[in-house]
Amino acid sequence: MSSERLIYLPLGGAGEIGMNCYVYGYGAPDKERLIVVDLGVTFPNMDTTPGVDLIFPDISWLEARKDRIEAIFITHAHEDHVGAVGLCWERLQAPVYARAFTANIARRKMEERGAPENDVRVAEAWPEVVTAGPFKVGLAPISHSIPESSGLVIDSPAGRVVHTGDFKIDETPVLGEPFDREMWRKIAKDGVKALVCDSTNVFSKAAGRSEIIVGPEVEKLIAAQEGMVVATTFASNVARLKTLAEAGVAAGRSVCLLGRAMRRMVEAAVAEGILTDFPSVVSPEEAKDIPRSNLMLLVTGSQGERRAASAQLSNGKYLGLEVKEGDLFLFSSKTIPGNERGVIAIMNAFSEKGVDIVDDNDGLYHVSGHANRPDLEEMHDIIKPQILIPMHGEHRHLREHVKIADSKGIAGVVAVNGMMIELSGNRPEVVEYIESGRTYLDGSVQIGALDGIVRDRIRMALNGHVTVTLVIDEEGDLLGEPWCELKGMSETGRSNAPLVDVLEEDLSQAVGRADRSVIEDDDKLEELLRRVIRQSSSNEIGRKPEVTAVISRLS
Amino acid sequence: MSSERLIYLPLGGAGEIGMNCYVYGYGAPDKERLIVVDLGVTFPNMDTTPGVDLIFPDISWLEARKDRIEAIFITHAHEDHVGAVGLCWERLQAPVYARAFTANIARRKMEERGAPENDVRVAEAWPEVVTAGPFKVGLAPISHSIPESSGLVIDSPAGRVVHTGDFKIDETPVLGEPFDREMWRKIAKDGVKALVCDSTNVFSKAAGRSEIIVGPEVEKLIAAQEGMVVATTFASNVARLKTLAEAGVAAGRSVCLLGRAMRRMVEAAVAEGILTDFPSVVSPEEAKDIPRSNLMLLVTGSQGERRAASAQLSNGKYLGLEVKEGDLFLFSSKTIPGNERGVIAIMNAFSEKGVDIVDDNDGLYHVSGHANRPDLEEMHDIIKPQILIPMHGEHRHLREHVKIADSKGIAGVVAVNGMMIELSGNRPEVVEYIESGRTYLDGSVQIGALDGIVRDRIRMALNGHVTVTLVIDEEGDLLGEPWCELKGMSETGRSNAPLVDVLEEDLSQAVGRADRSVIEDDDKLEELLRRVIRQSSSNEIGRKPEVTAVISRLS
């Protein structure tokens, strides 16, 4: 048995859907040469991450070993796979490989964060390979909901790993490469050590549906409309954009793209030669002069994002365009769990304007980009791996996926972020637990999820905030009275007097009664002030606020 | 034409799902005698109402006319219909009428808030009626997902209104009264002026399903389990609790109820003689000694509520009970839109413990309590109203429901909270817009949604908070330097120096350069401090915090 080993280590995306980042290594323990697969983001929410702009994996482990990183591979251009490449590059400084369209988007991500665009290199599709230390990595075309998605064929001295990336089995994907069973069979024919496999739709029991079924339904829908038609989908689903735009044109409508992300994606797809026959579009300026019955808008914001075009339109005019009674708004998309509130708010805002809303409830106007359970099973059967490691799923998805492996006699393991798995043996083996976690882009700064900064913000949101000020003179005597300023708290409470007066009075008494030893000690005095405010607020308004105590000692 | 009129005014529940409160009035304009139907709550969320405990309708309009209120009627004991009766009673001081089970729950709500329980009066079911000024109101049994739900038959000199309350058409509801077509036909036979109708499931196209279908499926599921079975549903769905408990007993299991809300509901249903044959239950203490394969827990928390039994169990031991690998957790419930994050978090926590989760994805283990579209249409056909007013729905639901009315030649109107509708004529007519809104229970205090208190909390959550202190001596000179305390903000930014140092340095310079006229004027000085902090923070960390400026002038 060689002393070298093959390892797999997820740092993001395993135990969650979002911020994908997977590491493979080969070499002597703790000396493995490493490759990174994907550097994605996930999106914040008010519940757990108020004020945060983006969330991405904690890459400290990688950063400490950056001299061992041979390359970064990006499977496809979705935000949860490519979104953090610009944010992380400075700390990793390894070349980034992707196919042309993905590289185009990756370069924009690098540019945005001041990272060197030239470090993004275009890789040709499998059977071409990129040599990265002990690895040879091929980017094998696989169908998904964005052009040029790749599964990775990762060859190492310990054998071949197939990392599916996000995928579905679609032989008629409208745009880009159909799923190629023959190619995958050939890739698998000499044996595959491990299949690291998308798990998103493991709970969907029906066979997956092809992108091609959407077009005819959308055409029927649009043809029946008399007002303006507005449709939204994921900006990156270029095939869907094409389907929607073509349905619009077929119904005699001019098409206008609204929203930066959507225009960017179409630009990139055109630039890379993927999108050759997209209908010509009109500018918002031109759209204003086109009769509503001849106009179709394709807009960003399928997830209810507050600043996207759909939300803007639901609130009023956007770039001079406006929805009216009798228009139609089509969600050609699925609401990602957790985004319901935003989407519903937009639906109701449109409803108030008399706009009819059609969504994916009937399953006619959207298909998923991920393999459903029968398709996952087909992939297992094609690849016939020795080991199955589910990824791209919450814990419940990974666990369910391992159950499938078990039922087929494939050695499976639930490997969540931070679990280093050795793949060299016949069965996967957990060899180490790495500290993994989340990093927040907060304004222009990167902060750790456990720094307590966001926790303090959540506490202020839940409890309100009191600033208490005390001035103490040169002799150590109180100068004037303690003084409170409240934020986010009721102005009056139980006693009907202004809360600020009650607090100041209680503080005054407490400080008056306090020992000299407390007054002279900043920590003790602060503790006293905090305790009095929390107790007194609790009596008055049933709430214990966050407290900032400012003690000014004149000297 | 009489100078008296019949009016309808929703103050909650029309344009939203939650906090139901509807007003009917009859009399000369602005002298109408009033009845109130339902006083419900809605639940807060971090996005819009962080820290808030409960949300209920702004009843200022009613309070200002409390001498004109004849009675309050509660249709059924769901929180969104009865939850605010204790919170509002003091301001309205009118007798509360409900059927026995609902009254039992309403009394608990009164007691909780120190309102007089005796003002809740038990009304007998239709054809009995309560006389309330010009109105005669009958509480007519109607099937829903809680016992003793009532539709109201409201007779006034201007005609009969049928207010459905929440309902479904269920002839086999397991517990309580089946939907009685014959009774409703009789109620309608002399003509109904207006049908004010539940709209929750107007987008569900299939016919509704009866509660009775759930039992056999649950029995099959439980019979196949070897570990402990834990099931959750809405605590108030007493029929479902019975179904679940009976399925457990049929599979040879002892049943244990966990969670206060669930025990309360069962208690109330037993006390009112509704629940006569609930299987005997064991206490958590006793449950500990029962083998897992013979035990079933019925727990609260189907919506992922953080403090409910399901969340507690997903985190570890609860009252000495613990889930283990091989146990089953059944969601016999639907996730209400907006609650997905909490529910998913619990599912994954159970998954980590090796617990299998079954939810309503396949439609086997839950049926809705609201009428689907075909059932709504049947209700229209039974009642044959002159006017249809949809309620209990977001704007999109109300609008869709009016479209149905239009298609049938019934005069419909989208009436949202605050729209006063006159029903005396042949068509509904909007006669006034009332200021309606939301009141928050915040700790122990009631605050207005527009008071700015919660807005300040949201701002602190998004932007962080800086306290800046300045001491100015008797001569108007700065004593020492400006001093900052940060909360919820990154400690360092662009310049790599501590952010607090950068802010204090910038403040020092700005104050040093400021005119005497600024230093001497609290408002101007505060404005300067705020501006410098926001600008300087924005440069350093890309974020403009909330600022509390404390200026201490020694005198």
Tab-separated table of N, CA and C in Angstrom, chain B residues 303-429:
chain	number	residue	atom	x	y	z
B	303	GLN	N	-44.681	24.265	12.256
B	303	GLN	CA	-44.206	25.383	11.430
B	303	GLN	C	-42.766	25.769	11.741
B	304	GLY	N	-42.059	24.899	12.441
B	304	GLY	CA	-40.653	25.157	12.718
B	304	GLY	C	-40.425	26.184	13.813
B	305	GLU	N	-41.461	26.458	14.611
B	305	GLU	CA	-41.325	27.448	15.674
B	305	GLU	C	-40.171	27.060	16.593
B	306	ARG	N	-39.361	28.050	16.919
B	306	ARG	CA	-38.096	27.766	17.582
B	306	ARG	C	-38.231	27.173	18.975
B	307	ARG	N	-39.304	27.510	19.687
B	307	ARG	CA	-39.402	27.030	21.060
B	307	ARG	C	-40.364	25.848	21.210
B	308	ALA	N	-40.955	25.431	20.118
B	308	ALA	CA	-41.927	24.338	20.205
B	308	ALA	C	-41.217	23.004	20.401
B	309	ALA	N	-42.020	21.992	20.719
B	309	ALA	CA	-41.474	20.681	21.057
B	309	ALA	C	-40.641	20.086	19.916
B	310	SER	N	-41.093	20.247	18.676
B	310	SER	CA	-40.341	19.641	17.566
B	310	SER	C	-38.934	20.220	17.477
B	311	ALA	N	-38.808	21.530	17.631
B	311	ALA	CA	-37.479	22.149	17.578
B	311	ALA	C	-36.628	21.696	18.753
B	312	GLN	N	-37.228	21.593	19.912
B	312	GLN	CA	-36.489	21.156	21.096
B	312	GLN	C	-35.964	19.734	20.892
B	313	LEU	N	-36.830	18.862	20.391
B	313	LEU	CA	-36.410	17.479	20.155
B	313	LEU	C	-35.311	17.400	19.097
B	314	SER	N	-35.387	18.299	18.116
B	314	SER	CA	-34.375	18.251	17.056
B	314	SER	C	-33.016	18.709	17.571
B	315	ASN	N	-33.037	19.428	18.696
B	315	ASN	CA	-31.779	19.926	19.271
B	315	ASN	C	-31.203	19.006	20.338
B	316	GLY	N	-32.010	18.088	20.854
B	316	GLY	CA	-31.492	17.212	21.908
B	316	GLY	C	-32.633	16.706	22.756
B	317	LYS	N	-32.358	16.491	24.021
B	317	LYS	CA	-33.394	15.960	24.897
B	317	LYS	C	-34.467	17.001	25.180
B	318	TYR	N	-35.702	16.538	25.333
B	318	TYR	CA	-36.791	17.427	25.724
B	318	TYR	C	-37.648	16.660	26.716
B	319	LEU	N	-37.729	17.182	27.915
B	319	LEU	CA	-38.466	16.523	29.003
B	319	LEU	C	-38.024	15.070	29.152
B	320	GLY	N	-36.735	14.852	28.971
B	320	GLY	CA	-36.180	13.516	29.150
B	320	GLY	C	-36.345	12.598	27.954
B	321	LEU	N	-37.025	13.083	26.912
B	321	LEU	CA	-37.217	12.254	25.719
B	321	LEU	C	-36.245	12.684	24.626
B	322	GLU	N	-35.888	11.735	23.775
B	322	GLU	CA	-34.838	12.003	22.803
B	322	GLU	C	-35.080	11.171	21.541
B	323	VAL	N	-34.888	11.758	20.379
B	323	VAL	CA	-34.989	10.956	19.154
B	323	VAL	C	-33.670	10.242	18.916
B	324	LYS	N	-33.737	9.153	18.173
B	324	LYS	CA	-32.537	8.353	17.881
B	324	LYS	C	-32.580	7.865	16.442
B	325	GLU	N	-31.448	7.424	15.983
B	325	GLU	CA	-31.338	6.807	14.665
B	325	GLU	C	-32.446	5.757	14.490
B	326	GLY	N	-33.119	5.828	13.365
B	326	GLY	CA	-34.163	4.842	13.098
B	326	GLY	C	-35.563	5.299	13.508
B	327	ASP	N	-35.668	6.431	14.195
B	327	ASP	CA	-36.988	6.968	14.520
B	327	ASP	C	-37.593	7.635	13.285
B	328	LEU	N	-38.881	7.913	13.372
B	328	LEU	CA	-39.564	8.584	12.263
B	328	LEU	C	-40.175	9.890	12.754
B	329	PHE	N	-40.014	10.935	11.963
B	329	PHE	CA	-40.697	12.193	12.271
B	329	PHE	C	-41.661	12.513	11.140
B	330	LEU	N	-42.939	12.661	11.484
B	330	LEU	CA	-43.976	12.905	10.480
B	330	LEU	C	-44.530	14.326	10.589
B	331	PHE	N	-44.407	15.079	9.515
B	331	PHE	CA	-45.098	16.369	9.430
B	331	PHE	C	-46.485	16.106	8.838
B	332	SER	N	-47.503	16.033	9.687
B	332	SER	CA	-48.877	15.867	9.197
B	332	SER	C	-49.459	17.268	9.069
B	333	SER	N	-48.852	18.044	8.205
B	333	SER	CA	-49.128	19.482	8.137
B	333	SER	C	-48.529	20.036	6.860
B	334	LYS	N	-48.914	21.254	6.569
B	334	LYS	CA	-48.352	21.968	5.435
B	334	LYS	C	-47.503	23.111	5.986
B	335	THR	N	-46.406	23.413	5.328
B	335	THR	CA	-45.616	24.562	5.760
B	335	THR	C	-46.247	25.833	5.212
B	336	ILE	N	-46.627	26.724	6.095
B	336	ILE	CA	-47.227	27.983	5.674
B	336	ILE	C	-46.147	28.826	4.994
B	337	PRO	N	-46.451	29.394	3.810
B	337	PRO	CA	-45.418	30.157	3.099
B	337	PRO	C	-44.764	31.201	4.009
B	338	GLY	N	-43.463	31.220	4.017
B	338	GLY	CA	-42.714	32.121	4.891
B	338	GLY	C	-42.065	31.376	6.047
B	339	ASN	N	-42.578	30.174	6.348
B	339	ASN	CA	-42.009	29.408	7.462
B	339	ASN	C	-41.008	28.350	7.010
B	340	GLU	N	-40.680	28.326	5.721
B	340	GLU	CA	-39.848	27.258	5.182
B	340	GLU	C	-38.500	27.143	5.873
B	341	ARG	N	-37.856	28.290	6.135
B	341	ARG	CA	-36.496	28.226	6.703
B	341	ARG	C	-36.475	27.470	8.020
B	342	GLY	N	-37.447	27.786	8.886
B	342	GLY	CA	-37.498	27.138	10.189
B	342	GLY	C	-37.789	25.646	10.073
B	343	VAL	N	-38.713	25.296	9.189
B	343	VAL	CA	-39.079	23.889	9.026
B	343	VAL	C	-37.889	23.100	8.466
B	344	ILE	N	-37.225	23.664	7.487
B	344	ILE	CA	-36.088	22.970	6.862
B	344	ILE	C	-34.956	22.784	7.878
B	345	ALA	N	-34.752	23.778	8.715
B	345	ALA	CA	-33.693	23.664	9.728
B	345	ALA	C	-33.969	22.473	10.650
B	346	ILE	N	-35.227	22.308	11.024
B	346	ILE	CA	-35.579	21.177	11.894
B	346	ILE	C	-35.412	19.849	11.167
B	347	MET	N	-35.831	19.813	9.924
B	347	MET	CA	-35.664	18.571	9.149
B	347	MET	C	-34.192	18.149	9.111
B	348	ASN	N	-33.315	19.124	8.878
B	348	ASN	CA	-31.899	18.779	8.791
B	348	ASN	C	-31.320	18.387	10.140
B	349	ALA	N	-31.805	19.023	11.202
B	349	ALA	CA	-31.329	18.635	12.533
B	349	ALA	C	-31.739	17.192	12.834
B	350	PHE	N	-32.958	16.825	12.458
B	350	PHE	CA	-33.374	15.428	12.648
B	350	PHE	C	-32.542	14.500	11.759
B	351	SER	N	-32.312	14.929	10.541
B	351	SER	CA	-31.514	14.109	9.625
B	351	SER	C	-30.149	13.812	10.227
B	352	GLU	N	-29.554	14.797	10.861
B	352	GLU	CA	-28.243	14.585	11.487
B	352	GLU	C	-28.292	13.544	12.598
B	353	LYS	N	-29.461	13.395	13.189
B	353	LYS	CA	-29.611	12.385	14.238
B	353	LYS	C	-30.052	11.032	13.668
B	354	GLY	N	-30.127	10.934	12.356
B	354	GLY	CA	-30.497	9.659	11.743
B	354	GLY	C	-31.988	9.385	11.729
B	355	VAL	N	-32.779	10.421	11.913
B	355	VAL	CA	-34.237	10.261	11.940
B	355	VAL	C	-34.786	10.411	10.514
B	356	ASP	N	-35.684	9.515	10.133
B	356	ASP	CA	-36.330	9.647	8.832
B	356	ASP	C	-37.467	10.645	8.912
B	357	ILE	N	-37.585	11.469	7.875
B	357	ILE	CA	-38.622	12.497	7.887
B	357	ILE	C	-39.623	12.223	6.775
B	358	VAL	N	-40.888	12.304	7.123
B	358	VAL	CA	-41.931	12.181	6.112
B	358	VAL	C	-42.749	13.466	6.180
B	359	ASP	N	-42.945	14.077	5.041
B	359	ASP	CA	-43.757	15.297	5.070
B	359	ASP	C	-44.917	15.158	4.101
B	360	ASP	N	-45.561	16.268	3.817
B	360	ASP	CA	-46.786	16.218	3.026
B	360	ASP	C	-46.535	16.258	1.525
B	361	ASN	N	-45.266	16.088	1.118
B	361	ASN	CA	-44.944	16.183	-0.307
B	361	ASN	C	-45.835	15.324	-1.195
B	362	ASP	N	-46.177	14.142	-0.722
B	362	ASP	CA	-46.986	13.252	-1.550
B	362	ASP	C	-48.485	13.432	-1.320
B	363	GLY	N	-48.846	14.368	-0.441
B	363	GLY	CA	-50.264	14.642	-0.234
B	363	GLY	C	-51.000	13.553	0.529
B	364	LEU	N	-50.269	12.681	1.209
B	364	LEU	CA	-50.929	11.556	1.881
B	364	LEU	C	-51.305	11.848	3.322
B	365	TYR	N	-50.535	12.717	3.968
B	365	TYR	CA	-50.646	12.801	5.422
B	365	TYR	C	-51.221	14.129	5.901
B	366	HIS	N	-51.790	14.877	4.989
B	366	HIS	CA	-52.389	16.153	5.378
B	366	HIS	C	-53.453	16.550	4.355
B	367	VAL	N	-54.524	17.142	4.842
B	367	VAL	CA	-55.469	17.793	3.925
B	367	VAL	C	-55.703	19.206	4.454
B	368	SER	N	-56.008	20.104	3.547
B	368	SER	CA	-56.200	21.506	3.929
B	368	SER	C	-57.547	21.703	4.621
B	369	GLY	N	-57.628	22.743	5.436
B	369	GLY	CA	-58.874	23.091	6.112
B	369	GLY	C	-59.702	24.110	5.341
B	370	HIS	N	-59.214	24.512	4.170
B	370	HIS	CA	-59.924	25.552	3.412
B	370	HIS	C	-60.497	24.989	2.105
B	371	ALA	N	-61.586	25.597	1.683
B	371	ALA	CA	-62.259	25.182	0.452
B	371	ALA	C	-61.403	25.500	-0.765
B	372	ASN	N	-61.179	24.503	-1.607
B	372	ASN	CA	-60.530	24.741	-2.884
B	372	ASN	C	-61.520	25.389	-3.852
B	373	ARG	N	-61.005	25.778	-4.983
B	373	ARG	CA	-61.829	26.510	-5.948
B	373	ARG	C	-63.173	25.846	-6.283
B	374	PRO	N	-63.184	24.558	-6.601
B	374	PRO	CA	-64.499	23.967	-6.921
B	374	PRO	C	-65.459	24.038	-5.733
B	375	ASP	N	-64.924	23.951	-4.524
B	375	ASP	CA	-65.770	23.990	-3.337
B	375	ASP	C	-66.252	25.412	-3.060
B	376	LEU	N	-65.402	26.377	-3.342
B	376	LEU	CA	-65.848	27.775	-3.241
B	376	LEU	C	-67.007	27.997	-4.210
B	377	GLU	N	-66.844	27.460	-5.406
B	377	GLU	CA	-67.912	27.642	-6.394
B	377	GLU	C	-69.202	26.959	-5.938
B	378	GLU	N	-69.049	25.811	-5.310
B	378	GLU	CA	-70.259	25.155	-4.809
B	378	GLU	C	-70.937	26.021	-3.751
B	379	MET	N	-70.129	26.636	-2.907
B	379	MET	CA	-70.695	27.496	-1.868
B	379	MET	C	-71.430	28.677	-2.502
B	380	HIS	N	-70.829	29.276	-3.531
B	380	HIS	CA	-71.528	30.359	-4.243
B	380	HIS	C	-72.887	29.856	-4.740
B	381	ASP	N	-72.861	28.645	-5.286
B	381	ASP	CA	-74.079	28.112	-5.896
B	381	ASP	C	-75.140	27.803	-4.840
B	382	ILE	N	-74.688	27.381	-3.672
B	382	ILE	CA	-75.647	27.111	-2.597
B	382	ILE	C	-76.259	28.420	-2.081
B	383	ILE	N	-75.412	29.398	-1.847
B	383	ILE	CA	-75.879	30.642	-1.201
B	383	ILE	C	-76.536	31.596	-2.206
B	384	LYS	N	-76.103	31.547	-3.449
B	384	LYS	CA	-76.646	32.426	-4.503
B	384	LYS	C	-76.761	33.878	-4.036
B	385	PRO	N	-75.665	34.452	-3.639
B	385	PRO	CA	-75.735	35.819	-3.102
B	385	PRO	C	-75.867	36.848	-4.217
B	386	GLN	N	-76.362	38.007	-3.831
B	386	GLN	CA	-76.418	39.117	-4.769
B	386	GLN	C	-75.009	39.702	-4.942
B	387	ILE	N	-74.285	39.724	-3.835
B	387	ILE	CA	-72.952	40.326	-3.808
B	387	ILE	C	-71.972	39.299	-3.231
B	388	LEU	N	-70.749	39.243	-3.824
B	388	LEU	CA	-69.709	38.384	-3.241
B	388	LEU	C	-68.525	39.242	-2.809
B	389	ILE	N	-68.165	39.131	-1.539
B	389	ILE	CA	-66.974	39.832	-1.063
B	389	ILE	C	-65.973	38.800	-0.548
B	390	PRO	N	-64.886	38.607	-1.276
B	390	PRO	CA	-63.875	37.659	-0.820
B	390	PRO	C	-63.135	38.235	0.384
B	391	MET	N	-62.813	37.363	1.306
B	391	MET	CA	-61.985	37.777	2.462
B	391	MET	C	-60.984	36.654	2.722
B	392	HIS	N	-60.229	36.784	3.802
B	392	HIS	CA	-59.236	35.773	4.185
B	392	HIS	C	-58.367	35.407	2.994
B	393	GLY	N	-57.668	36.415	2.496
B	393	GLY	CA	-56.774	36.165	1.382
B	393	GLY	C	-55.880	37.364	1.144
B	394	GLU	N	-54.728	37.092	0.518
B	394	GLU	CA	-53.887	38.183	0.037
B	394	GLU	C	-54.615	38.849	-1.132
B	395	HIS	N	-54.066	39.954	-1.602
B	395	HIS	CA	-54.728	40.665	-2.691
B	395	HIS	C	-54.971	39.747	-3.877
B	396	ARG	N	-53.960	38.917	-4.202
B	396	ARG	CA	-54.094	38.049	-5.382
B	396	ARG	C	-55.226	37.043	-5.209
B	397	HIS	N	-55.454	36.582	-3.976
B	397	HIS	CA	-56.555	35.650	-3.744
B	397	HIS	C	-57.908	36.349	-3.906
B	398	LEU	N	-58.012	37.535	-3.315
B	398	LEU	CA	-59.271	38.286	-3.404
B	398	LEU	C	-59.605	38.585	-4.858
B	399	ARG	N	-58.579	39.006	-5.588
B	399	ARG	CA	-58.790	39.376	-6.994
B	399	ARG	C	-59.261	38.169	-7.809
B	400	GLU	N	-58.612	37.033	-7.574
B	400	GLU	CA	-58.993	35.817	-8.306
B	400	GLU	C	-60.438	35.420	-7.965
B	401	HIS	N	-60.763	35.577	-6.697
B	401	HIS	CA	-62.099	35.187	-6.242
B	401	HIS	C	-63.169	36.096	-6.877
B	402	VAL	N	-62.850	37.369	-7.004
B	402	VAL	CA	-63.803	38.282	-7.662
B	402	VAL	C	-63.966	37.915	-9.135
B	403	LYS	N	-62.876	37.450	-9.753
B	403	LYS	CA	-62.992	37.015	-11.149
B	403	LYS	C	-64.008	35.883	-11.285
B	404	ILE	N	-64.002	34.981	-10.306
B	404	ILE	CA	-64.978	33.890	-10.344
B	404	ILE	C	-66.394	34.470	-10.248
B	405	ALA	N	-66.562	35.406	-9.304
B	405	ALA	CA	-67.877	36.041	-9.156
B	405	ALA	C	-68.305	36.670	-10.479
B	406	ASP	N	-67.381	37.428	-11.088
B	406	ASP	CA	-67.679	38.081	-12.366
B	406	ASP	C	-68.177	37.055	-13.387
B	407	SER	N	-67.472	35.916	-13.439
B	407	SER	CA	-67.797	34.926	-14.464
B	407	SER	C	-69.187	34.320	-14.229
B	408	LYS	N	-69.694	34.473	-13.004
B	408	LYS	CA	-71.005	33.914	-12.683
B	408	LYS	C	-72.086	34.979	-12.621
B	409	GLY	N	-71.720	36.194	-12.907
B	409	GLY	CA	-72.707	37.268	-12.856
B	409	GLY	C	-73.070	37.709	-11.458
B	410	ILE	N	-72.203	37.398	-10.488
B	410	ILE	CA	-72.420	37.903	-9.126
B	410	ILE	C	-71.614	39.195	-8.995
B	411	ALA	N	-72.175	40.205	-8.340
B	411	ALA	CA	-71.446	41.467	-8.167
B	411	ALA	C	-70.357	41.271	-7.121
B	412	GLY	N	-69.098	41.326	-7.544
B	412	GLY	CA	-67.989	41.102	-6.614
B	412	GLY	C	-67.170	42.348	-6.426
B	413	VAL	N	-66.462	42.422	-5.329
B	413	VAL	CA	-65.590	43.566	-5.108
B	413	VAL	C	-64.373	43.125	-4.306
B	414	VAL	N	-63.197	43.619	-4.744
B	414	VAL	CA	-61.988	43.399	-3.964
B	414	VAL	C	-61.974	44.442	-2.863
B	415	ALA	N	-62.296	44.024	-1.661
B	415	ALA	CA	-62.338	44.959	-0.526
B	415	ALA	C	-61.184	44.623	0.399
B	416	VAL	N	-60.182	45.492	0.443
B	416	VAL	CA	-59.046	45.240	1.338
B	416	VAL	C	-59.219	46.030	2.631
B	417	ASN	N	-58.388	45.695	3.609
B	417	ASN	CA	-58.455	46.344	4.915
B	417	ASN	C	-58.640	47.851	4.774
B	418	GLY	N	-59.595	48.392	5.473
B	418	GLY	CA	-59.790	49.836	5.477
B	418	GLY	C	-60.830	50.334	4.477
B	419	MET	N	-61.279	49.463	3.563
B	419	MET	CA	-62.300	49.888	2.601
B	419	MET	C	-63.678	49.627	3.174
B	420	MET	N	-64.433	50.694	3.408
B	420	MET	CA	-65.797	50.521	3.897
B	420	MET	C	-66.738	50.371	2.704
B	421	ILE	N	-67.472	49.257	2.720
B	421	ILE	CA	-68.337	48.927	1.587
B	421	ILE	C	-69.785	49.046	2.033
B	422	GLU	N	-70.574	49.767	1.270
B	422	GLU	CA	-72.004	49.773	1.557
B	422	GLU	C	-72.672	48.638	0.801
B	423	LEU	N	-73.459	47.854	1.543
B	423	LEU	CA	-74.089	46.672	0.956
B	423	LEU	C	-75.574	46.888	0.706
B	424	SER	N	-76.096	48.070	1.047
B	424	SER	CA	-77.545	48.273	0.978
B	424	SER	C	-78.073	48.276	-0.443
B	425	GLY	N	-77.282	48.733	-1.391
B	425	GLY	CA	-77.752	48.795	-2.773
B	425	GLY	C	-77.648	47.440	-3.467
B	426	ASN	N	-77.837	47.461	-4.772
B	426	ASN	CA	-77.774	46.207	-5.521
B	426	ASN	C	-76.346	45.788	-5.821
B	427	ARG	N	-75.471	46.781	-5.793
B	427	ARG	CA	-74.063	46.475	-6.024
B	427	ARG	C	-73.264	47.003	-4.834
B	428	PRO	N	-72.132	46.352	-4.530
B	428	PRO	CA	-71.301	46.851	-3.426
B	428	PRO	C	-70.698	48.190	-3.829
B	429	GLU	N	-70.642	49.099	-2.865
B	429	GLU	CA	-70.124	50.417	-3.204
B	429	GLU	C	-69.127	50.857	-2.132
